[in-house]
CSV table of C-alpha atoms and ligand atoms in Angstrom, one decimal:
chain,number,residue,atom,x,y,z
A,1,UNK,CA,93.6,11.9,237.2
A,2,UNK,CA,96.9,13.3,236.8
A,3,UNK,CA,98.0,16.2,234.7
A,4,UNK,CA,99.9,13.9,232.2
A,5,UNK,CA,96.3,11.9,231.7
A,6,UNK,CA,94.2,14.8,231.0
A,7,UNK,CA,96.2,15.5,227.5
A,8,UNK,CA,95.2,13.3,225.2
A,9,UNK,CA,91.9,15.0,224.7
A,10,UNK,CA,94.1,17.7,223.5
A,11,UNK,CA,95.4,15.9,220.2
A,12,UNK,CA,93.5,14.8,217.0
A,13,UNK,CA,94.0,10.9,216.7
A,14,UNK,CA,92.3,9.6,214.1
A,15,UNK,CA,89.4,6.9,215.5
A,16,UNK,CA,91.1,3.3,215.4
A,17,UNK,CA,94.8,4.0,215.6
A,18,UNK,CA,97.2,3.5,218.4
A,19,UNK,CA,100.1,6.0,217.3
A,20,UNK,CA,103.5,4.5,218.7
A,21,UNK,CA,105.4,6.9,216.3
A,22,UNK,CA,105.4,9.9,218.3
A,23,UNK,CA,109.1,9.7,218.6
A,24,UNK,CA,109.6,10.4,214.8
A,25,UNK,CA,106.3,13.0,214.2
A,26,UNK,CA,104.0,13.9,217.0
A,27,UNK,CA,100.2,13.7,216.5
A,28,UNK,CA,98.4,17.3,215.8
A,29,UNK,CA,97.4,19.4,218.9
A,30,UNK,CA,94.0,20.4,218.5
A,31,UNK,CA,95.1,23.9,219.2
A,32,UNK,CA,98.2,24.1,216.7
A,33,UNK,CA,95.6,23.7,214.0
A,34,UNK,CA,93.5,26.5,215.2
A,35,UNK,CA,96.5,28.7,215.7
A,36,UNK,CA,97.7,28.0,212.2
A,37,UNK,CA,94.3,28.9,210.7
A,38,UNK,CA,94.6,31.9,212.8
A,39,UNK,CA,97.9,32.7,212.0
A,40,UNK,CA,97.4,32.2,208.5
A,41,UNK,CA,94.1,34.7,208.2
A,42,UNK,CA,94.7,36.8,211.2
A,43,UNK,CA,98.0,37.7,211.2
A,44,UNK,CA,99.8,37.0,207.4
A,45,UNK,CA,96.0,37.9,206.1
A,46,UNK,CA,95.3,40.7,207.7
A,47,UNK,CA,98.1,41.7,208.9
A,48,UNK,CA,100.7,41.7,206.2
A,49,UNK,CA,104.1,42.8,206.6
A,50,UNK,CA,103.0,44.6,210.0
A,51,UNK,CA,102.6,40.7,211.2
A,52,UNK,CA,106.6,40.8,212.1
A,53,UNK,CA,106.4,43.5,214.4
A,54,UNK,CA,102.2,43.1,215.4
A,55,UNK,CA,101.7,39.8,215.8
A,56,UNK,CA,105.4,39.9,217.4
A,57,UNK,CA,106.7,36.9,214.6
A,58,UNK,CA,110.0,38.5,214.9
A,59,UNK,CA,110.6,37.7,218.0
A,60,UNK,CA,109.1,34.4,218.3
A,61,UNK,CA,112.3,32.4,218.1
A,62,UNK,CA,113.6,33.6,221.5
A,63,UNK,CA,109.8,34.0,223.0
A,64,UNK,CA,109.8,30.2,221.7
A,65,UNK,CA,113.0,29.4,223.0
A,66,UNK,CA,112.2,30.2,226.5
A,67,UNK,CA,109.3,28.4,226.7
A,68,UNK,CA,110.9,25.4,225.6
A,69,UNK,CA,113.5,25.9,227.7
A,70,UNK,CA,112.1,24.8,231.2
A,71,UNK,CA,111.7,21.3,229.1
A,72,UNK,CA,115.2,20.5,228.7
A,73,UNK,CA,116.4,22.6,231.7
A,74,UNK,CA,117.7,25.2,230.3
A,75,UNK,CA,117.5,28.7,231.5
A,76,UNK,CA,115.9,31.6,230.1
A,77,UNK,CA,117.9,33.5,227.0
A,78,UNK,CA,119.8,30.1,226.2
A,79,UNK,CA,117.3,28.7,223.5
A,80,UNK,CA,116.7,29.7,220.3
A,81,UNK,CA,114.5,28.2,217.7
A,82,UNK,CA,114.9,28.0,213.5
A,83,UNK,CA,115.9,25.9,210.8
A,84,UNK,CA,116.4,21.9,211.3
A,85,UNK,CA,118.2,20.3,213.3
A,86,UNK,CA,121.0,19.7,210.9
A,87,UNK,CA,121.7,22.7,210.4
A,88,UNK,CA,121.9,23.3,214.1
A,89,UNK,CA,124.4,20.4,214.4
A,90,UNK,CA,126.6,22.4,212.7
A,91,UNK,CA,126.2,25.6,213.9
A,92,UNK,CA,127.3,24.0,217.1
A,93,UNK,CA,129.8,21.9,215.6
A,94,UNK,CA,131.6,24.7,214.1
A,95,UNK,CA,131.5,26.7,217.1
A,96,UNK,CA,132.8,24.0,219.8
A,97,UNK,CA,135.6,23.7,216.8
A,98,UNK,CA,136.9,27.2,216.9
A,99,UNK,CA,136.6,26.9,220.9
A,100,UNK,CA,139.6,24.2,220.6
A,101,UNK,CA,141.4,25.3,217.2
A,102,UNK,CA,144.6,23.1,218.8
A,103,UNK,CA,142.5,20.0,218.8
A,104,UNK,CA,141.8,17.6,215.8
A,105,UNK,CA,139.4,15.2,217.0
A,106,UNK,CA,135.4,15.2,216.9
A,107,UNK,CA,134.6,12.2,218.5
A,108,UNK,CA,130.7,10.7,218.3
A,109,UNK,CA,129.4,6.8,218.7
A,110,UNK,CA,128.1,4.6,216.3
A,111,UNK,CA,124.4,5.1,217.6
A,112,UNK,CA,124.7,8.6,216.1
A,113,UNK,CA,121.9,9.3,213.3
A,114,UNK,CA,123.6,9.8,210.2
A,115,UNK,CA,122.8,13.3,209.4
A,116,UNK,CA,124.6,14.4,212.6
A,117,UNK,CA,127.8,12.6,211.1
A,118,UNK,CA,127.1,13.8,207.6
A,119,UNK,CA,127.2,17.6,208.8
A,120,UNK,CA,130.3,16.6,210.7
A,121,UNK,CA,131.8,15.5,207.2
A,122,UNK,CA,131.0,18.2,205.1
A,123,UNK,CA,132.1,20.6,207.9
A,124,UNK,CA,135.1,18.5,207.8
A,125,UNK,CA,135.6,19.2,204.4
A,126,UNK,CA,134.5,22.8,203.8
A,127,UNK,CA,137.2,24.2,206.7
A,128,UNK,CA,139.9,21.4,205.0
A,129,UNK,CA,141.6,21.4,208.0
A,130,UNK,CA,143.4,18.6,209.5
A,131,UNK,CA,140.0,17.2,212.3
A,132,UNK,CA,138.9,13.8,211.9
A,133,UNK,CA,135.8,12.6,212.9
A,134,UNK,CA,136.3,9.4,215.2
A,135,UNK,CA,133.0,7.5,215.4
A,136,UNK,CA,132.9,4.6,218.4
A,137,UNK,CA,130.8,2.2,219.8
A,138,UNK,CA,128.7,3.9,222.3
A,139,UNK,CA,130.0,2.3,225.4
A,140,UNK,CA,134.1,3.2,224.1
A,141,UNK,CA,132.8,6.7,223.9
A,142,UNK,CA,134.8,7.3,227.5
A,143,UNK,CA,138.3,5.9,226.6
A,144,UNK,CA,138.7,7.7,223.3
A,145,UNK,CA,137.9,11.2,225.6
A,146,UNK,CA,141.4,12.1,225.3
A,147,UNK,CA,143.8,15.6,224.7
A,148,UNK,CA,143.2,15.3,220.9
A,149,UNK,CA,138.9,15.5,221.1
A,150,UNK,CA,138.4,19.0,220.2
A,151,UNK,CA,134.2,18.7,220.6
A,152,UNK,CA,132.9,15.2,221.7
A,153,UNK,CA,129.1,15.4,219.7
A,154,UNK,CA,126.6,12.6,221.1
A,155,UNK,CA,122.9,11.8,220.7
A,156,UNK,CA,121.6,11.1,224.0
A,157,UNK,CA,118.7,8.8,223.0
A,158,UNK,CA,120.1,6.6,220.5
A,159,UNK,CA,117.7,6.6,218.2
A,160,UNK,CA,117.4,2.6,216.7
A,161,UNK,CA,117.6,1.1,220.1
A,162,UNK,CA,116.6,4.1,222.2
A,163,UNK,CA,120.0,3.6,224.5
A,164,UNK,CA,120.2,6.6,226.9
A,165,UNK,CA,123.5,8.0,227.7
A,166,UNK,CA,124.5,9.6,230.7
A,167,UNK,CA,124.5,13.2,230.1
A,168,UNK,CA,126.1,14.3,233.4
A,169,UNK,CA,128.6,12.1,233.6
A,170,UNK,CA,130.0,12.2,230.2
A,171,UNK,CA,129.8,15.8,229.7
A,172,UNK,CA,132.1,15.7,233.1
A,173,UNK,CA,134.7,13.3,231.5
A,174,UNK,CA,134.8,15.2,228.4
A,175,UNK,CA,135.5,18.2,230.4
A,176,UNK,CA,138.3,16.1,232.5
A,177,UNK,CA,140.1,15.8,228.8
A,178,UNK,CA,139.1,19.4,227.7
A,179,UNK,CA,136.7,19.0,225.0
A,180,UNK,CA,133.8,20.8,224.3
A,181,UNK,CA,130.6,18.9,224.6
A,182,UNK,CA,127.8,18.7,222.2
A,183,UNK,CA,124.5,17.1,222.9
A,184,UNK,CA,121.3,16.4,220.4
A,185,UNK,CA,118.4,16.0,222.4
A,186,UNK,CA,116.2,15.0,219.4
A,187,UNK,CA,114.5,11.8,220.8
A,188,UNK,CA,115.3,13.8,224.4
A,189,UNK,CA,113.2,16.4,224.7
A,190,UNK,CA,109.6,16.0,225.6
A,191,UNK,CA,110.4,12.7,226.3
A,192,UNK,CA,112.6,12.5,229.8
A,193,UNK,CA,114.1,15.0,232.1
A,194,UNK,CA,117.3,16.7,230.7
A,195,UNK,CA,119.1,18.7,233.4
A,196,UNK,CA,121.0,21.1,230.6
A,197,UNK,CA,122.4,23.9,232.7
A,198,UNK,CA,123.4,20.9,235.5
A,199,UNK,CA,125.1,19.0,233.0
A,200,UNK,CA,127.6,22.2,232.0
A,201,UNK,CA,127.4,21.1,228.4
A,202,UNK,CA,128.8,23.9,226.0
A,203,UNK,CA,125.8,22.8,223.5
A,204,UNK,CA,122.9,21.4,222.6
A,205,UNK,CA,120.8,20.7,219.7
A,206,UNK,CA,117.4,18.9,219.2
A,207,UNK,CA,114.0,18.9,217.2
A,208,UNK,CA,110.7,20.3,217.9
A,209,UNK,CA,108.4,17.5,215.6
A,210,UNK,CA,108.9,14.6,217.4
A,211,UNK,CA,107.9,14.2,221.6
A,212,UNK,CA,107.1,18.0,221.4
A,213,UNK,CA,104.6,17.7,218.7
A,214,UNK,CA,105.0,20.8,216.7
A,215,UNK,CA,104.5,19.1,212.8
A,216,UNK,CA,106.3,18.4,209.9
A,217,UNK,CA,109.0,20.8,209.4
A,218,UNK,CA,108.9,22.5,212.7
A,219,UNK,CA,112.1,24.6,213.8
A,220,UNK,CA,114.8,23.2,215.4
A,221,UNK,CA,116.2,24.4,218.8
A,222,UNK,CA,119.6,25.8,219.7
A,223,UNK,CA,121.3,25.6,223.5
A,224,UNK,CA,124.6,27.6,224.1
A,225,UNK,CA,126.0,27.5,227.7
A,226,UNK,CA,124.8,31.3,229.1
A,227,UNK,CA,128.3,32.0,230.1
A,228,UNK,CA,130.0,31.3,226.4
A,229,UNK,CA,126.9,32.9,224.2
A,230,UNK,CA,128.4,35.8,223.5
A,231,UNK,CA,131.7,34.5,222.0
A,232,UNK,CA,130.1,31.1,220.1
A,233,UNK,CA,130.5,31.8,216.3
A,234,UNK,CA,127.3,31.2,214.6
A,235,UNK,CA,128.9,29.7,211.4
A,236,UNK,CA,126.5,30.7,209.2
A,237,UNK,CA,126.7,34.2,209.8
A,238,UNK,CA,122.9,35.3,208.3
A,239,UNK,CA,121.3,38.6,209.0
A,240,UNK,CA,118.4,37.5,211.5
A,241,UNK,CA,121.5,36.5,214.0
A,242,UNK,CA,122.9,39.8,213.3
A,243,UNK,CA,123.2,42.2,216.0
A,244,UNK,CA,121.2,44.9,214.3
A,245,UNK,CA,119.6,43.3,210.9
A,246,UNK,CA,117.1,46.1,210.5
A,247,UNK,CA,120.3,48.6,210.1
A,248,UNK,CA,121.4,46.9,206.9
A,249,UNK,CA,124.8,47.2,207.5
A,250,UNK,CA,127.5,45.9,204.8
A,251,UNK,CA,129.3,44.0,207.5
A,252,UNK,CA,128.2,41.1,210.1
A,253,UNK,CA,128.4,41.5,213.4
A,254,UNK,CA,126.7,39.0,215.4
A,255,UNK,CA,123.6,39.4,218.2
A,256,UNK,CA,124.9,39.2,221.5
A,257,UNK,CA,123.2,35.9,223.2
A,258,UNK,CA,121.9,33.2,221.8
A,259,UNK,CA,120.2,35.1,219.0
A,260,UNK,CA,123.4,34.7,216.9
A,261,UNK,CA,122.2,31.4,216.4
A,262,UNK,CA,119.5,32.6,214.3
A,263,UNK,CA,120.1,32.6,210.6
A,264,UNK,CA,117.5,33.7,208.1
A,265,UNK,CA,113.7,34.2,208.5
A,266,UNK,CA,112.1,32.1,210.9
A,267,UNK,CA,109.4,29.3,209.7
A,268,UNK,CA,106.1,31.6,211.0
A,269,UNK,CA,103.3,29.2,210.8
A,270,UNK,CA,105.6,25.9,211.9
A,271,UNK,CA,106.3,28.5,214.7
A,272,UNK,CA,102.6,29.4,215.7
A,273,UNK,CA,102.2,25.9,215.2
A,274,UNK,CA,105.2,24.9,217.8
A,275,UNK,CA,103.5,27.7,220.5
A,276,UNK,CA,100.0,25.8,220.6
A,277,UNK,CA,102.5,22.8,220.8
A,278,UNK,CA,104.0,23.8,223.7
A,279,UNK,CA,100.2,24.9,225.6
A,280,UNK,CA,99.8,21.1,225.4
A,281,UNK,CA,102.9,21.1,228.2
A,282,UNK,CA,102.0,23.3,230.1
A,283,UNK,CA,101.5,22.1,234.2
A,284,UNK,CA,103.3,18.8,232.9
A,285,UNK,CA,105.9,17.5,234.8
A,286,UNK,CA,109.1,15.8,232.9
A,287,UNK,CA,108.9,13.6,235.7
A,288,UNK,CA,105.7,12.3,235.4
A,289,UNK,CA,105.7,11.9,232.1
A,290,UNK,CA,109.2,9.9,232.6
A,291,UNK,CA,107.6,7.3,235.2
A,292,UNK,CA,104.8,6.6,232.7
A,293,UNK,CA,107.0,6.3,230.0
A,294,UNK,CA,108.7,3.5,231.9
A,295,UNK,CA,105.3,1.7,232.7
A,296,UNK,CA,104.0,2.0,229.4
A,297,UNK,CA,107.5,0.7,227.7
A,298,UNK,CA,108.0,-1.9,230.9
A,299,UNK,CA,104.5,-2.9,230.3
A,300,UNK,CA,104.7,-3.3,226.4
A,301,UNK,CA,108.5,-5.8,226.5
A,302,UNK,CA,106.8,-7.7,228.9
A,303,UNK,CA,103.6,-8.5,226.1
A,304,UNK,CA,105.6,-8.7,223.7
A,305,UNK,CA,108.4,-11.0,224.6
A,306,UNK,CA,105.7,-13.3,226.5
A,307,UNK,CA,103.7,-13.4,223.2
A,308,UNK,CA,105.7,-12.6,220.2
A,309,UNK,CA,108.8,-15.2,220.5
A,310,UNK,CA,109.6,-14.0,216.9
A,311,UNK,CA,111.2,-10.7,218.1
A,312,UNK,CA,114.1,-10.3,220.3
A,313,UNK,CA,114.3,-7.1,221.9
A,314,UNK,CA,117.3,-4.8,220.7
A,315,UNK,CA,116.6,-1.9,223.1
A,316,UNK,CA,118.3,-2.0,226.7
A,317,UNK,CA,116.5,-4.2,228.9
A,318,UNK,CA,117.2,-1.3,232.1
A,319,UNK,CA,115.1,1.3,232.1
A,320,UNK,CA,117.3,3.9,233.3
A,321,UNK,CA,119.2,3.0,230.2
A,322,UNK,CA,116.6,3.2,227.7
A,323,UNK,CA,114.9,6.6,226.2
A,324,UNK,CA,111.0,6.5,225.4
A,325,UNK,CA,111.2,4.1,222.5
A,326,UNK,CA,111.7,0.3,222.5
A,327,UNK,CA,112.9,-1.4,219.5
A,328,UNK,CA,112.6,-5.3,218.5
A,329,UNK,CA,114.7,-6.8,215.9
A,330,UNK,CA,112.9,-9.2,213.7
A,331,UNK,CA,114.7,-10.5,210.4
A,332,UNK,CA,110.9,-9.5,208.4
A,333,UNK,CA,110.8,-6.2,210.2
A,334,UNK,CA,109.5,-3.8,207.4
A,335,UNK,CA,107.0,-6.5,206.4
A,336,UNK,CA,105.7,-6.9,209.6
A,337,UNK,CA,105.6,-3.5,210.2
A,338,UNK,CA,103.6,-2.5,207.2
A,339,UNK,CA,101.2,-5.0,208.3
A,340,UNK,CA,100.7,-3.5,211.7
A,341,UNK,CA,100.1,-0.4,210.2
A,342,UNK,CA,97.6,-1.5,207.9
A,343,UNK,CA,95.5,-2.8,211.1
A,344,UNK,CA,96.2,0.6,212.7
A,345,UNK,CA,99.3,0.3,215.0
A,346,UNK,CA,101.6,2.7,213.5
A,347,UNK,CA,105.2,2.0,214.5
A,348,UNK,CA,108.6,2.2,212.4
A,349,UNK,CA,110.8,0.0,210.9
A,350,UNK,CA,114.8,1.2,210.8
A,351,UNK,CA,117.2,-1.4,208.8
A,352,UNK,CA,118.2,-3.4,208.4
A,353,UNK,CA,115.7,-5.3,211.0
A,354,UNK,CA,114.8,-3.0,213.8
A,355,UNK,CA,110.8,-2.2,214.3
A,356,UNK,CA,110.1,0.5,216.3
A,357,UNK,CA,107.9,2.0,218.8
A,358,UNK,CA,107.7,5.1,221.1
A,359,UNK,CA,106.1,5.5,223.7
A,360,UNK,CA,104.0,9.0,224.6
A,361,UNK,CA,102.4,9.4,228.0
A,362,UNK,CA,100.1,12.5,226.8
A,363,UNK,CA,98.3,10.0,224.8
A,364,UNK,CA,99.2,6.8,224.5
A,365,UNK,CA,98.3,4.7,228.2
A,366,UNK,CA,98.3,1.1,229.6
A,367,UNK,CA,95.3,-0.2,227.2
A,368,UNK,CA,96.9,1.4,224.1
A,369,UNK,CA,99.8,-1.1,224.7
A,370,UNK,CA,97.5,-4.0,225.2
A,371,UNK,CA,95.4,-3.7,222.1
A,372,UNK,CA,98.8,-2.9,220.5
A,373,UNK,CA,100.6,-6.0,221.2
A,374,UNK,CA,97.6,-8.0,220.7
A,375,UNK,CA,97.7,-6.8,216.9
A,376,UNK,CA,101.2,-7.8,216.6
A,377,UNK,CA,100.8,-11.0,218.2
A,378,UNK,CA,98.1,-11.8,215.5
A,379,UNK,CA,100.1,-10.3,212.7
A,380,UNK,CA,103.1,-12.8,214.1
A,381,UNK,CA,101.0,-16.0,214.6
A,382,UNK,CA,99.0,-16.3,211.3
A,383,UNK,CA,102.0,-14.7,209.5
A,384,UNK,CA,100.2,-11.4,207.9
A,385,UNK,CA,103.0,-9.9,207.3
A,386,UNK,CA,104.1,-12.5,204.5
A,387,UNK,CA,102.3,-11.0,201.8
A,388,UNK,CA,103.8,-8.7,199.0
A,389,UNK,CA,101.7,-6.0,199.8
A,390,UNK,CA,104.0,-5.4,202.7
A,391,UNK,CA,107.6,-5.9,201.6
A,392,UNK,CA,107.4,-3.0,199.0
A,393,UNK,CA,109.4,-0.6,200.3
A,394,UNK,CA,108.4,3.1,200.2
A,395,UNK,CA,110.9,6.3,200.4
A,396,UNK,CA,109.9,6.9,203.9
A,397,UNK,CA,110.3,3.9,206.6
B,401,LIG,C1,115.4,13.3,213.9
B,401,LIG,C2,116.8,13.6,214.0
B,401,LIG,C3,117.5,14.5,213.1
B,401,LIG,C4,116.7,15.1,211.9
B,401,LIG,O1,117.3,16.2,211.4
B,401,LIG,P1,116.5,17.3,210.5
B,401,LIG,O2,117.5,18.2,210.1
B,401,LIG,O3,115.4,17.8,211.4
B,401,LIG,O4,115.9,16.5,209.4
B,401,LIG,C5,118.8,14.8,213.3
B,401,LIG,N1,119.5,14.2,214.3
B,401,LIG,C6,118.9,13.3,215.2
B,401,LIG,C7,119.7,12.7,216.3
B,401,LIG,C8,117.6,13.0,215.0
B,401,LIG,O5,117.0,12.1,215.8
């Protein structure tokens, strides 16, 4: 047995459900819920206020960050953890701005996830300055890289049809023009090899509750490129990113490093919750988990389009092209998803009509798939899924 196949002993899924959602929330980590029990009575219990220096919760956003690090190869003292992800889109954003004040353009694709482009708007808005955001089709991302893109901000993984961009090479052509590069690794990390520091990008942004498993709410992570750390602006210039916060000064002067990417007090029990997370990695190689990744989603298109002619397959059909998710398009998709949940296949559904599954090599494997798509081909023969039970749309899809 390989390293990758021992985990799944390490997370709590519930008896009778194949979880194909772990690219939206990971499943719980046995030991997360121990640690936040423990770090609930133990530390804030007992502890108190002497937690932040005791039980070292102070310091667990860069402790956190360079154990995350290694995932997304980054070096050590370029992560930092706190807050979501949005808000670390545009902390970055606003730095990579000020790095090319002369420049107007923030250019992103089309397979962005909205949020990324709504910070980018209110940013936009807030500075009132003269930058437009220029939002392509993912494969024009190249020909608009031109003199006027000030910070060219991309999702590797799209995440609706799980298209992969090429890190390396477009962080290299927006270089060539002179922009500032600024990757979100949200459906990245945990879930494929990222080669950070190789890449040279500027930035880099990404969540911790989705392939790394760290809950609902977990902290977001922060990369800025070791040489440029000291001179990023934070943007939102709170007193945990503050060189000295314990000295109360009236004035802000920011950490040196990445800490000035911190803002306010860190999320302590999302981050004991994140370090148990991260024990689960441990001895795991990216690699590994990669390959299988590519067998279990190979594996699952092959079932599906041989046995479900209802869905056509919306994710690329190359593997080296595709993230760890694959998405099918079919015109019932919400339906038919809430049908395969209610027989224990939980998936997604995206609109207008993409359904959605990830694929997770700590826990999901080969005969997960099968009794997966075997499910779904029921659910699309005898037509479950038309029932109004199913189309009744909740807040959450
Ligand atoms: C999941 C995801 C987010 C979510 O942002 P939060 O602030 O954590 O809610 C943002 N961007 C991308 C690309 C995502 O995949």
């Amino acid at each position: 047995m390989s390293e990758v196949d021992m985990r799944k002993q390490h997370f709590h899924l519930p008896e009778g459900i194949i979880y194909l959602d772990g690219n939206s929330l990971g499943p719980l980590p046995k030991k997360a819920a121990e640690r936040i029990a423990q770090t609930v009575t133990g530390e804030w219990g007992d502890l108190l206020i002497k937690g932040w220096n005791e039980a070292g919760w102070f310091y667990q956003p860069a402790v956190l960050g360079n154990r995350l690090a290694p995932l997304i190869g980054a070096p050590d003292n370029s992560v930092v953890l706190g807050d979501t992800l949005s808000i670390k889109v545009y902390q970055a954003l606003a730095a990579g701005l000020k790095m090319r004040p002369d420049r107007t353009v923030i250019l992103s694709d089309t397979g962005n996830f909205p949020t990324d482009l709504y910070m980018a708007e209110g940013l936009i808005k807030l500075i009132d300055g003269d930058i437009e955001l220029k939002v392509v089709p993912p494969e024009q991302v190249e020909d608009h890289l031109d003199e006027s893109v000030a910070v060219m901000m991309l999702t590797q993984v799209d995440y609706r049809t799980g298209r992969l961009h090429d890190m390396a090479s477009l962080t290299r052509k927006a270089h060539d023009a002179g922009a500032v590069a600024l990757w979100d690794l949200a459906h990245s990390a945990g879930a494929l090899p990222v080669d950070l520091e190789g890449s040279r990008a500027e930035f880099a942004v990404g969540c911790t509750y989705k392939y790394l498993n760290a809950g609902p709410g977990s902290p977001a992570f922060i990369y800025t490129r070791p040489d440029l750390a000291d001179e990023a602006e934070p943007a939102l210039s709170g007193w945990m990113g503050h060189a000295s916060p314990f000295a109360f000064d009236m004035g802000y002067q920011p950490s040196p490093g990445i800490e000035r990417m911190r803002v306010g007090t860190p999320p302590v029990l999302q981050m004991a919750a994140l370090d148990a997370a991260l024990d689960v990695w441990e001895g795991v190689s990216m690699h590994e988990v990669r390959a299988r990744s590519i067998e279990l989603s190979e594996l699952f298109i092959r079932e599906v389009e041989s046995r479900c002619p209802q869905l056509t397959l919306v994710s690329p059909r190359a593997s080296e092209n595709r993230g760890s998710q694959v998405s099918f398009a079919f015109e019932e998709g919400y339906a038919a998803m809430q049908a395969l949940i209610a027989a224990g296949v939980i998936g997604d559904f995206r609109a207008p009509d993409v359904m959605r599954f990830g694929f997770t090599p700590l826990y999901i494997d080969a005969e997960d798939v099968l009794k997966a798509v075997a499910v779904l081909e029921d659910i699309m023969t005898n037509r479950t899924w038309d029932r109004q039970e199913f189309k009744q749309r909740a807040a959450v899809t």
